PDB file of C-alpha atoms and ligand atoms in Angstrom:
ATOM      1  CA  MET F  19       2.267  41.652  17.018  1.00 44.00           C
ATOM      2  CA  ARG F  20       1.949  38.526  19.197  1.00 45.00           C
ATOM      3  CA  LYS F  21       2.857  35.464  17.449  1.00 45.00           C
ATOM      4  CA  HIS F  22       0.160  32.822  17.045  1.00 46.00           C
ATOM      5  CA  GLN F  23       0.745  30.002  19.426  1.00 45.00           C
ATOM      6  CA  SER F  24       1.094  26.827  17.442  1.00 48.00           C
ATOM      7  CA  THR F  25      -1.207  23.954  18.641  1.00 61.00           C
ATOM      8  CA  ASP F  26       0.645  21.372  16.602  1.00 74.00           C
ATOM      9  CA  LYS F  27       1.896  18.535  18.766  1.00 86.00           C
ATOM     10  CA  THR F  28       4.567  16.192  17.621  1.00 90.00           C
ATOM     11  CA  HIS F  29       3.116  12.682  17.751  1.00 92.00           C
ATOM     12  CA  PHE F  30       5.351   9.573  17.529  1.00 94.00           C
ATOM     13  CA  ASP F  31       2.946   6.773  16.657  1.00 94.00           C
ATOM     14  CA  LEU F  32      -0.180   6.062  14.750  1.00 96.00           C
ATOM     15  CA  GLN F  33      -2.437   5.743  17.826  1.00 97.00           C
ATOM     16  CA  PHE F  34      -4.564   8.513  19.242  1.00 97.00           C
ATOM     17  CA  ASN F  35      -6.597   8.603  22.397  1.00 97.00           C
ATOM     18  CA  VAL F  36      -9.717  10.516  21.218  1.00 97.00           C
ATOM     19  CA  ALA F  37     -11.752  10.346  24.408  1.00 97.00           C
ATOM     20  CA  GLN F  38     -11.355  14.057  25.148  1.00 97.00           C
ATOM     21  CA  LEU F  39     -11.886  15.085  21.548  1.00 97.00           C
ATOM     22  CA  LEU F  40     -15.240  13.176  21.467  1.00 97.00           C
ATOM     23  CA  LYS F  41     -16.185  14.760  24.756  1.00 96.00           C
ATOM     24  CA  ASP F  42     -15.330  18.236  23.348  1.00 96.00           C
ATOM     25  CA  GLY F  43     -18.028  17.649  20.706  1.00 95.00           C
ATOM     26  CA  VAL F  44     -18.883  18.856  17.242  1.00 97.00           C
ATOM     27  CA  GLY F  45     -16.216  20.960  15.452  1.00 96.00           C
ATOM     28  CA  SER F  46     -13.445  20.463  17.969  1.00 97.00           C
ATOM     29  CA  PHE F  47     -10.128  19.297  16.493  1.00 97.00           C
ATOM     30  CA  ARG F  48      -6.549  18.497  17.075  1.00 96.00           C
ATOM     31  CA  HIS F  49      -3.557  19.112  14.895  1.00 96.00           C
ATOM     32  CA  TYR F  50      -0.562  16.756  15.037  1.00 96.00           C
ATOM     33  CA  ASP F  51       2.812  16.872  13.500  1.00 96.00           C
ATOM     34  CA  LEU F  52       3.469  13.170  12.874  1.00 97.00           C
ATOM     35  CA  THR F  53       6.913  11.641  12.964  1.00 96.00           C
ATOM     36  CA  VAL F  54       6.574   7.894  13.112  1.00 95.00           C
ATOM     37  CA  GLU F  55       8.881   4.954  12.691  1.00 93.00           C
ATOM     38  CA  SER F  56       8.720   2.971   9.468  1.00 95.00           C
ATOM     39  CA  ILE F  57       5.833   0.452   9.570  1.00 95.00           C
ATOM     40  CA  GLY F  58       7.952  -2.026   7.710  1.00 96.00           C
ATOM     41  CA  THR F  59       6.279  -4.468   5.334  1.00 96.00           C
ATOM     42  CA  LEU F  60       3.442  -2.928   3.304  1.00 97.00           C
ATOM     43  CA  ASP F  61       2.665  -5.869   1.134  1.00 95.00           C
ATOM     44  CA  ALA F  62       4.364  -8.642  -0.736  1.00 92.00           C
ATOM     45  CA  GLU F  63       6.141  -6.191  -3.123  1.00 90.00           C
ATOM     46  CA  SER F  64       6.953  -3.253  -0.880  1.00 95.00           C
ATOM     47  CA  ASP F  65       8.489  -2.220   2.401  1.00 97.00           C
ATOM     48  CA  MET F  66       8.639   1.205   4.020  1.00 97.00           C
ATOM     49  CA  ILE F  67      12.253   1.908   4.739  1.00 97.00           C
ATOM     50  CA  SER F  68      12.060   5.395   6.213  1.00 97.00           C
ATOM     51  CA  PRO F  69      10.184   7.126   8.964  1.00 97.00           C
ATOM     52  CA  MET F  70       6.951   8.701   7.827  1.00 97.00           C
ATOM     53  CA  SER F  71       6.072  12.258   8.516  1.00 97.00           C
ATOM     54  CA  GLY F  72       3.514  14.916   7.897  1.00 97.00           C
ATOM     55  CA  PRO F  73       0.607  16.864   9.331  1.00 97.00           C
ATOM     56  CA  VAL F  74      -2.586  15.148  10.537  1.00 97.00           C
ATOM     57  CA  LYS F  75      -5.837  16.728  11.714  1.00 98.00           C
ATOM     58  CA  LEU F  76      -8.550  14.996  13.749  1.00 98.00           C
ATOM     59  CA  VAL F  77     -11.917  16.586  13.770  1.00 98.00           C
ATOM     60  CA  CYS F  78     -14.919  15.623  15.940  1.00 98.00           C
ATOM     61  CA  THR F  79     -18.113  15.492  13.709  1.00 97.00           C
ATOM     62  CA  GLY F  80     -20.230  14.877  16.814  1.00 92.00           C
ATOM     63  CA  ARG F  81     -20.578  11.049  16.524  1.00 91.00           C
ATOM     64  CA  THR F  82     -17.384  10.250  14.674  1.00 96.00           C
ATOM     65  CA  ILE F  83     -13.805  11.497  14.100  1.00 98.00           C
ATOM     66  CA  PHE F  84     -12.715  12.575  10.659  1.00 98.00           C
ATOM     67  CA  VAL F  85      -9.071  12.344   9.920  1.00 98.00           C
ATOM     68  CA  THR F  86      -7.245  14.272   7.250  1.00 98.00           C
ATOM     69  CA  GLY F  87      -3.494  14.465   6.665  1.00 98.00           C
ATOM     70  CA  THR F  88      -0.615  14.157   4.247  1.00 98.00           C
ATOM     71  CA  LEU F  89       2.063  11.622   5.092  1.00 98.00           C
ATOM     72  CA  LYS F  90       5.299  10.801   3.147  1.00 98.00           C
ATOM     73  CA  ALA F  91       7.829   8.015   3.349  1.00 98.00           C
ATOM     74  CA  THR F  92      10.359   6.124   1.316  1.00 98.00           C
ATOM     75  CA  VAL F  93       9.100   2.846   0.021  1.00 98.00           C
ATOM     76  CA  GLU F  94      11.329   0.027  -1.389  1.00 98.00           C
ATOM     77  CA  LYS F  95       9.704  -1.850  -4.222  1.00 96.00           C
ATOM     78  CA  SER F  96      10.797  -4.367  -6.788  1.00 95.00           C
ATOM     79  CA  CYS F  97      10.760  -3.360 -10.449  1.00 96.00           C
ATOM     80  CA  GLY F  98       7.823  -4.822 -12.513  1.00 94.00           C
ATOM     81  CA  ARG F  99      10.296  -5.446 -15.404  1.00 95.00           C
ATOM     82  CA  CYS F 100      13.683  -6.395 -14.047  1.00 96.00           C
ATOM     83  CA  LEU F 101      12.741  -7.219 -10.483  1.00 94.00           C
ATOM     84  CA  ALA F 102      15.571  -5.088  -9.068  1.00 95.00           C
ATOM     85  CA  PRO F 103      14.757  -3.275  -5.764  1.00 96.00           C
ATOM     86  CA  PHE F 104      14.321   0.484  -6.093  1.00 97.00           C
ATOM     87  CA  ASN F 105      13.163   3.381  -3.729  1.00 97.00           C
ATOM     88  CA  ALA F 106      10.195   5.611  -4.274  1.00 97.00           C
ATOM     89  CA  GLU F 107       9.061   8.659  -2.379  1.00 97.00           C
ATOM     90  CA  VAL F 108       5.401   7.984  -1.659  1.00 98.00           C
ATOM     91  CA  VAL F 109       2.933  10.544  -0.489  1.00 98.00           C
ATOM     92  CA  ILE F 110      -0.499   9.681   0.792  1.00 98.00           C
ATOM     93  CA  GLU F 111      -3.544  11.913   1.432  1.00 97.00           C
ATOM     94  CA  LEU F 112      -5.678  10.703   4.282  1.00 97.00           C
ATOM     95  CA  GLU F 113      -9.361  11.298   4.345  1.00 98.00           C
ATOM     96  CA  GLU F 114     -10.934   8.776   6.681  1.00 97.00           C
ATOM     97  CA  GLU F 115     -13.888   8.625   9.109  1.00 97.00           C
ATOM     98  CA  PHE F 116     -13.506   6.646  12.331  1.00 97.00           C
ATOM     99  CA  PHE F 117     -16.454   5.387  14.366  1.00 96.00           C
ATOM    100  CA  PRO F 118     -16.553   4.844  18.206  1.00 96.00           C
ATOM    101  CA  SER F 119     -17.455   1.419  19.436  1.00 94.00           C
ATOM    102  CA  ILE F 120     -18.257   2.849  22.970  1.00 94.00           C
ATOM    103  CA  ASP F 121     -20.517   5.890  23.669  1.00 94.00           C
ATOM    104  CA  ILE F 122     -18.302   8.388  25.176  1.00 93.00           C
ATOM    105  CA  HIS F 123     -20.977   9.894  27.523  1.00 92.00           C
ATOM    106  CA  SER F 124     -22.817   6.732  28.626  1.00 93.00           C
ATOM    107  CA  GLY F 125     -19.974   4.144  28.298  1.00 93.00           C
ATOM    108  CA  HIS F 126     -22.451   1.791  26.512  1.00 94.00           C
ATOM    109  CA  HIS F 127     -21.519  -0.261  23.552  1.00 92.00           C
ATOM    110  CA  LEU F 128     -22.624   1.333  20.254  1.00 91.00           C
ATOM    111  CA  PRO F 129     -24.365  -1.041  17.657  1.00 86.00           C
ATOM    112  CA  ASN F 130     -22.014  -1.998  14.825  1.00 79.00           C
ATOM    113  CA  GLU F 131     -23.013  -0.290  11.538  1.00 77.00           C
ATOM    114  CA  ALA F 132     -23.072  -2.862   8.826  1.00 75.00           C
ATOM    115  CA  ASP F 133     -21.051  -0.792   6.329  1.00 86.00           C
ATOM    116  CA  VAL F 134     -18.240   0.243   8.704  1.00 90.00           C
ATOM    117  CA  ASP F 135     -14.891  -1.373   7.958  1.00 92.00           C
ATOM    118  CA  GLU F 136     -13.267  -2.851  11.108  1.00 93.00           C
ATOM    119  CA  ILE F 137     -10.127  -0.745  10.485  1.00 95.00           C
ATOM    120  CA  ASN F 138     -12.239   2.419  10.832  1.00 96.00           C
ATOM    121  CA  LEU F 139     -13.448   1.524  14.374  1.00 96.00           C
ATOM    122  CA  ILE F 140     -12.245   3.311  17.499  1.00 97.00           C
ATOM    123  CA  ASP F 141     -11.574   0.681  20.153  1.00 95.00           C
ATOM    124  CA  GLU F 142     -13.131   0.361  23.616  1.00 95.00           C
ATOM    125  CA  GLN F 143     -10.298   2.303  25.157  1.00 96.00           C
ATOM    126  CA  HIS F 144     -11.055   5.189  22.719  1.00 97.00           C
ATOM    127  CA  ILE F 145      -7.931   4.605  20.770  1.00 98.00           C
ATOM    128  CA  LEU F 146      -8.091   5.571  17.210  1.00 98.00           C
ATOM    129  CA  ASN F 147      -5.423   3.525  15.294  1.00 98.00           C
ATOM    130  CA  LEU F 148      -4.294   4.706  11.820  1.00 98.00           C
ATOM    131  CA  HIS F 149      -1.872   1.852  11.167  1.00 97.00           C
ATOM    132  CA  GLU F 150      -4.041  -0.322   8.801  1.00 97.00           C
ATOM    133  CA  VAL F 151      -5.506   2.677   6.973  1.00 97.00           C
ATOM    134  CA  VAL F 152      -1.957   4.153   6.471  1.00 97.00           C
ATOM    135  CA  ARG F 153      -0.490   0.807   5.314  1.00 97.00           C
ATOM    136  CA  GLN F 154      -3.265   0.360   2.690  1.00 97.00           C
ATOM    137  CA  GLU F 155      -2.894   3.964   1.379  1.00 97.00           C
ATOM    138  CA  PHE F 156       0.822   3.456   1.051  1.00 97.00           C
ATOM    139  CA  VAL F 157       0.252   0.352  -1.015  1.00 97.00           C
ATOM    140  CA  LEU F 158      -2.326   2.028  -3.216  1.00 96.00           C
ATOM    141  CA  SER F 159      -0.306   5.271  -3.728  1.00 96.00           C
ATOM    142  CA  GLY F 160       2.899   3.274  -4.344  1.00 96.00           C
ATOM    143  CA  GLU F 161       1.259   1.440  -7.300  1.00 94.00           C
ATOM    144  CA  ILE F 162       2.035   4.332  -9.625  1.00 95.00           C
ATOM    145  CA  PHE F 163       5.808   3.462  -9.129  1.00 96.00           C
ATOM    146  CA  ARG F 164       6.113   0.318 -11.077  1.00 95.00           C
ATOM    147  CA  TYR F 165       9.484   0.317 -12.706  1.00 96.00           C
ATOM    148  CA  CYS F 166      13.034   1.122 -11.443  1.00 96.00           C
ATOM    149  CA  LYS F 167      13.306   3.684 -14.436  1.00 95.00           C
ATOM    150  CA  ALA F 168      10.848   4.554 -17.196  1.00 94.00           C
ATOM    151  CA  ASP F 169      13.026   2.895 -19.829  1.00 96.00           C
ATOM    152  CA  CYS F 170      13.908  -0.205 -17.947  1.00 97.00           C
ATOM    153  CA  LEU F 171      14.571  -2.957 -20.409  1.00 96.00           C
ATOM    154  CA  GLY F 172      13.472  -5.733 -18.126  1.00 96.00           C
ATOM    155  CA  LEU F 173      14.589  -9.392 -18.192  1.00 95.00           C
ATOM    156  CA  CYS F 174      14.981 -11.262 -21.438  1.00 95.00           C
ATOM    157  CA  PRO F 175      11.945 -13.510 -21.834  1.00 93.00           C
ATOM    158  CA  VAL F 176      14.222 -16.147 -23.518  1.00 93.00           C
ATOM    159  CA  CYS F 177      17.378 -16.382 -21.407  1.00 95.00           C
ATOM    160  CA  GLY F 178      16.257 -14.439 -18.310  1.00 94.00           C
ATOM    161  CA  ARG F 179      19.204 -12.005 -18.213  1.00 95.00           C
ATOM    162  CA  ASP F 180      18.758  -8.423 -16.937  1.00 95.00           C
ATOM    163  CA  ARG F 181      18.872  -6.547 -20.234  1.00 95.00           C
ATOM    164  CA  ASN F 182      19.869  -3.290 -18.481  1.00 95.00           C
ATOM    165  CA  THR F 183      23.139  -4.667 -17.334  1.00 94.00           C
ATOM    166  CA  ASP F 184      23.689  -7.787 -19.366  1.00 93.00           C
ATOM    167  CA  PRO F 185      22.489  -7.449 -22.917  1.00 93.00           C
ATOM    168  CA  CYS F 186      21.973 -10.652 -24.876  1.00 93.00           C
ATOM    169  CA  ASP F 187      21.325 -11.517 -28.555  1.00 90.00           C
ATOM    170  CA  CYS F 188      18.103 -13.415 -28.004  1.00 90.00           C
ATOM    171  CA  GLN F 189      15.765 -10.885 -29.433  1.00 77.00           C
ATOM    172  CA  LYS F 190      18.103 -10.093 -32.357  1.00 73.00           C
ATOM    173  CA  GLN F 191      18.179 -13.796 -33.219  1.00 72.00           C
ATOM    174  CA  ASN F 192      14.283 -13.927 -33.067  1.00 67.00           C
ATOM    175  CA  ILE F 193      14.072 -11.025 -35.436  1.00 64.00           C
ATOM    176  CA  ASP F 194      16.684 -12.726 -37.764  1.00 66.00           C
ATOM    177  CA  SER F 195      14.832 -15.990 -37.863  1.00 68.00           C
ATOM    178  CA  ARG F 196      11.516 -14.132 -38.696  1.00 67.00           C
ATOM    179  CA  TRP F 197      13.330 -12.349 -41.556  1.00 64.00           C
ATOM    180  CA  THR F 198      14.643 -15.647 -42.825  1.00 67.00           C
ATOM    181  CA  ASN F 199      11.153 -17.007 -42.782  1.00 68.00           C
ATOM    182  CA  LEU F 200       9.849 -14.047 -44.674  1.00 66.00           C
ATOM    183  CA  LEU F 201      12.636 -14.288 -47.256  1.00 64.00           C
ATOM    184  CA  THR F 202      11.925 -17.952 -47.662  1.00 66.00           C
ATOM    185  CA  LEU F 203       8.244 -17.232 -48.267  1.00 63.00           C
ATOM    186  CA  SER F 204       8.923 -14.423 -50.796  1.00 62.00           C
ATOM    187  CA  ASN F 205      11.424 -16.532 -52.640  1.00 58.00           C
ATOM    188  CA  ASN F 206       8.784 -19.224 -53.288  1.00 53.00           C
TER     189      ASN F 206
HETATM  190 ZN1  LIG W 321      13.784  -2.347 -13.805  1.00 61.10          ZN
HETATM  191 ZN1  LIG W 322      18.309 -13.245 -23.774  1.00 61.10          ZN
END
């Protein structure tokens, strides 16, 4: 039996020239095997620290390009309790529609549709750029990773020490003083 020839192409950045795909018309598609450098800073709380990889498919719907894919990368975040940096393996599912700004056949500018986000526009050179969509997805998907570990004790609200590594007596003292108050009340 003849082996199916793979159409997957390794692609090393987040930009795709979709001129030919738009010309090919409805139902035509491209598969890519993405291996892309880290895009670095995702937002104030997270950085991508590994390359990202995974399959991506671009389908021509006629007028637009629909992108689906699954990408994964390692993201460094800071713990919401103790502020220490930790790493999380983040996976995103892409499902995004991209709109041409130039008609591929006539070369004329297409009218801007009011509800289309700028990050979902294919530029005048027919380049579809996934960068901003991917960055936002990694931020969103990374939000489930909030703490360095499930039972992170966080920082002491009184003295500010990291209670994971440097336990203090502040809370104990608080409880003690509450008991003392109760005892005083009950004795009266
Ligand atoms: Zn923590
Ligand atoms: Zn303390």
